[in-house]
mmCIF file of the C-alpha atoms, coordinates in Angstrom:
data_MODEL
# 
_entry.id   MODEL 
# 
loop_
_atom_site.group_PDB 
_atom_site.id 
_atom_site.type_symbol 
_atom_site.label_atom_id 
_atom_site.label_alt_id 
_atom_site.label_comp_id 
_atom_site.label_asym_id 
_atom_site.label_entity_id 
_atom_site.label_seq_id 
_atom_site.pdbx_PDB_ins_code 
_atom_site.Cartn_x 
_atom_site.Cartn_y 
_atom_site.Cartn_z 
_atom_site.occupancy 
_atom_site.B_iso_or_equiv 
_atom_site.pdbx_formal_charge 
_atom_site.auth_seq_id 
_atom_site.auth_comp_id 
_atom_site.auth_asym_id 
_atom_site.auth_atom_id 
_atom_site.pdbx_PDB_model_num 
ATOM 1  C CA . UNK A 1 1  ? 104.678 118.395 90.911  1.00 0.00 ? 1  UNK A CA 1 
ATOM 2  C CA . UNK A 1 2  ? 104.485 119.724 94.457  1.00 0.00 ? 2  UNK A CA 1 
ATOM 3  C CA . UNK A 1 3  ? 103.058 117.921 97.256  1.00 0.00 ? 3  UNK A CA 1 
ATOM 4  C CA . UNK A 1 4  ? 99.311  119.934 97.008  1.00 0.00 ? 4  UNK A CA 1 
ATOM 5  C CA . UNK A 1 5  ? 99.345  118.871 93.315  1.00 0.00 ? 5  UNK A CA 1 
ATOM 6  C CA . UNK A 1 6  ? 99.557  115.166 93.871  1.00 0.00 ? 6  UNK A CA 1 
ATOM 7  C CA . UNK A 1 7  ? 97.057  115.563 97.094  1.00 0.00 ? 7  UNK A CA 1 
ATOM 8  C CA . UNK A 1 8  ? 94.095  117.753 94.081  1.00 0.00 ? 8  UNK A CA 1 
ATOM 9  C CA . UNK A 1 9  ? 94.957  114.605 91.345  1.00 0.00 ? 9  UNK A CA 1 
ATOM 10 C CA . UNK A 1 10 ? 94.646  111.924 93.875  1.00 0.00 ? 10 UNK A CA 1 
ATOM 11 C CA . UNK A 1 11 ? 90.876  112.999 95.296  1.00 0.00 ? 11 UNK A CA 1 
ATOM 12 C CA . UNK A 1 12 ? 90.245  113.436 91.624  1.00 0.00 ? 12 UNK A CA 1 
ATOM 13 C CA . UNK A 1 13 ? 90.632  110.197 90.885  1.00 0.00 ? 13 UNK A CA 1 
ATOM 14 C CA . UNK A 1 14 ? 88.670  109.050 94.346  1.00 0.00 ? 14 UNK A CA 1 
ATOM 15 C CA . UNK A 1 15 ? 85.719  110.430 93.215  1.00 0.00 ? 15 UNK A CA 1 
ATOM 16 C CA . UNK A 1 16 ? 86.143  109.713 90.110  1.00 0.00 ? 16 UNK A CA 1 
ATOM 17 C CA . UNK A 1 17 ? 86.194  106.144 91.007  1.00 0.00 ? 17 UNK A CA 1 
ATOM 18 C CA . UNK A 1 18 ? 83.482  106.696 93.743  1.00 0.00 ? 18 UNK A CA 1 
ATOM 19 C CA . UNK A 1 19 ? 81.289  108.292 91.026  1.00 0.00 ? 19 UNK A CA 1 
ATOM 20 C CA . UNK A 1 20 ? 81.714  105.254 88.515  1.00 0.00 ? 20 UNK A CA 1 
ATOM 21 C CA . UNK A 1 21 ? 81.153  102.645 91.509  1.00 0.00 ? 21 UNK A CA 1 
ATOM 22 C CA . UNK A 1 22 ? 78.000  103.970 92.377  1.00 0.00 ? 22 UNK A CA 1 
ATOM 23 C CA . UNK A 1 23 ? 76.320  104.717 88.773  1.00 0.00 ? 23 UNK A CA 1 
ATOM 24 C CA . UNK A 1 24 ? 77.205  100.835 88.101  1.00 0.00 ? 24 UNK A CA 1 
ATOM 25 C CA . UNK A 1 25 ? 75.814  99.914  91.551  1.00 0.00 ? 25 UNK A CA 1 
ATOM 26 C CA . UNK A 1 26 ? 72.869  101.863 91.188  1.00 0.00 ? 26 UNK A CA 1 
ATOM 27 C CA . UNK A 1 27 ? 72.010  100.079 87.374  1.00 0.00 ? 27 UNK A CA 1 
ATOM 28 C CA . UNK A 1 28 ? 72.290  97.135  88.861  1.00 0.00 ? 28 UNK A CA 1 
ATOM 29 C CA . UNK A 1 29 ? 69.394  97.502  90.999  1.00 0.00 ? 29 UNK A CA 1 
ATOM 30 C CA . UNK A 1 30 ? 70.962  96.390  94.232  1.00 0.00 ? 30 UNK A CA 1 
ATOM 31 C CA . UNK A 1 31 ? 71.964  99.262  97.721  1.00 0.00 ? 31 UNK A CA 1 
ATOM 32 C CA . UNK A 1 32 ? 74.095  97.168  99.535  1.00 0.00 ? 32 UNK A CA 1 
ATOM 33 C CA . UNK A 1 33 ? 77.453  98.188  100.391 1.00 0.00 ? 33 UNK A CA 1 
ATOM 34 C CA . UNK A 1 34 ? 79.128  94.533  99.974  1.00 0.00 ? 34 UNK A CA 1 
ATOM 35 C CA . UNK A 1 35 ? 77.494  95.302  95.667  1.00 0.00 ? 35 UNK A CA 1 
ATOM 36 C CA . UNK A 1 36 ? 79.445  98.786  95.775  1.00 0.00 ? 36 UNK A CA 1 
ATOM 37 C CA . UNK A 1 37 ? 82.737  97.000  97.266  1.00 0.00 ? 37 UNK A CA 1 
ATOM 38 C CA . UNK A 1 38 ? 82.358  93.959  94.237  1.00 0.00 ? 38 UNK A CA 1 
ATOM 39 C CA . UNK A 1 39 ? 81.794  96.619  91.667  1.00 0.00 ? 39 UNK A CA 1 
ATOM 40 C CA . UNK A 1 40 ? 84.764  98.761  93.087  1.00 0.00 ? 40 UNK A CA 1 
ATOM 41 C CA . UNK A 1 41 ? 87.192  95.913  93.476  1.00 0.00 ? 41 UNK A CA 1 
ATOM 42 C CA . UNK A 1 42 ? 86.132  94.806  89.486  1.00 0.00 ? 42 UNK A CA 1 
ATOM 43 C CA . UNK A 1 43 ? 86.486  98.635  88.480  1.00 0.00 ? 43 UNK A CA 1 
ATOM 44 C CA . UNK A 1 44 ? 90.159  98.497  90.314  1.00 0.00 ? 44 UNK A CA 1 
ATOM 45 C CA . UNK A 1 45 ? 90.895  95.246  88.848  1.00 0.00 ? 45 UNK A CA 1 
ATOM 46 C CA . UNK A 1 46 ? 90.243  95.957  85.097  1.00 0.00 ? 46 UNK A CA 1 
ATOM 47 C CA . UNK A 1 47 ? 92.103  99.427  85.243  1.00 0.00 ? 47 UNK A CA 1 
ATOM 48 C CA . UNK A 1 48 ? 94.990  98.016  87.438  1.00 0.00 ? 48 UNK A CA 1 
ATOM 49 C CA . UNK A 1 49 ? 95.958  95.149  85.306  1.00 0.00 ? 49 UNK A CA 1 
ATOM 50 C CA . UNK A 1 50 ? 96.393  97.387  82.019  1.00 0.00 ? 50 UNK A CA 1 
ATOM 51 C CA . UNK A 1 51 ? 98.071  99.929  83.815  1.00 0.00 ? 51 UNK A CA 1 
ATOM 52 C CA . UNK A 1 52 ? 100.298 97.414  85.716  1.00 0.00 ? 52 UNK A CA 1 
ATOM 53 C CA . UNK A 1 53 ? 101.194 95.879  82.430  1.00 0.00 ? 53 UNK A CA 1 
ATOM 54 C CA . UNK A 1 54 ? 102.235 98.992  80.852  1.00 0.00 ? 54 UNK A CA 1 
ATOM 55 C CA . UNK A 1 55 ? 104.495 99.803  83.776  1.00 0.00 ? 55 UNK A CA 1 
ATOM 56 C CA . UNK A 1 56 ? 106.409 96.804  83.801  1.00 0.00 ? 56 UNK A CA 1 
ATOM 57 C CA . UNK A 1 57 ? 106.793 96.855  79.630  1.00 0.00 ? 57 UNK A CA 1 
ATOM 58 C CA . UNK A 1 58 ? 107.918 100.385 79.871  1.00 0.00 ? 58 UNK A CA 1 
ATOM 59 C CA . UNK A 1 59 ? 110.303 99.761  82.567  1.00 0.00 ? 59 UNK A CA 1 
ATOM 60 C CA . UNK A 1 60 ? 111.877 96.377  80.796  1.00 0.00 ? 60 UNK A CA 1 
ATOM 61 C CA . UNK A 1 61 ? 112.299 98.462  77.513  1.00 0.00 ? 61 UNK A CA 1 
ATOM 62 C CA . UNK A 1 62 ? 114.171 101.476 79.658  1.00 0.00 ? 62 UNK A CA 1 
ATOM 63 C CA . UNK A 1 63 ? 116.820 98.774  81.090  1.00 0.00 ? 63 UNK A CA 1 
ATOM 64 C CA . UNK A 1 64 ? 117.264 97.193  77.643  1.00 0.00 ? 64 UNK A CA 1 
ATOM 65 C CA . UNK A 1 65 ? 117.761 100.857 76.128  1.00 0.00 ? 65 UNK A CA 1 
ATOM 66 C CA . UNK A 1 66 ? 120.324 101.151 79.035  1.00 0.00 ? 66 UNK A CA 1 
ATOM 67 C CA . UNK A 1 67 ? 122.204 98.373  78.694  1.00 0.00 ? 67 UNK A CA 1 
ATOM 68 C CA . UNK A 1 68 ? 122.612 98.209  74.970  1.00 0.00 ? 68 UNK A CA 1 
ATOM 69 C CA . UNK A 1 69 ? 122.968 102.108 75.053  1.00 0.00 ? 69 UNK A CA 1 
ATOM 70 C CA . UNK A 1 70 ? 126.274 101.654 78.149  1.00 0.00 ? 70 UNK A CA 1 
# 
């Protein structure tokens, strides 16, 4: 992928985010920007840990692939 590509997926996913932060916000009743920043740092939290999980299982299969493999 070329450098505009990542630049198009990458605001994508910021308002992506931005649009999910602010529909939970706005059910829970409250406007203040320190409830958006809780909800967005939760959001973050729960998708980064799965993700972050993945990665790292992924990356310890690869080496043991590689090493038994040569």
């Amino acid at each position: 992928m070329k450098w505009g590509d990542w630049l198009i997926v990458s605001l994508f996913l910021i308002i992506g985010l931005s649009c999910m932060t602010m529909s939970a916000t706005w059910m829970m009743g409250t406007n203040a920007i320190s409830s958006y920043l809780h909800n967005l740092f939760h959001i973050c939290l729960w998708g980064g840990v799965p993700i972050t999980v993945a990665a790292v299982i992924y990356v310890m299969i690869r080496k043991w692939k590689n090493e038994r493999n040569g």
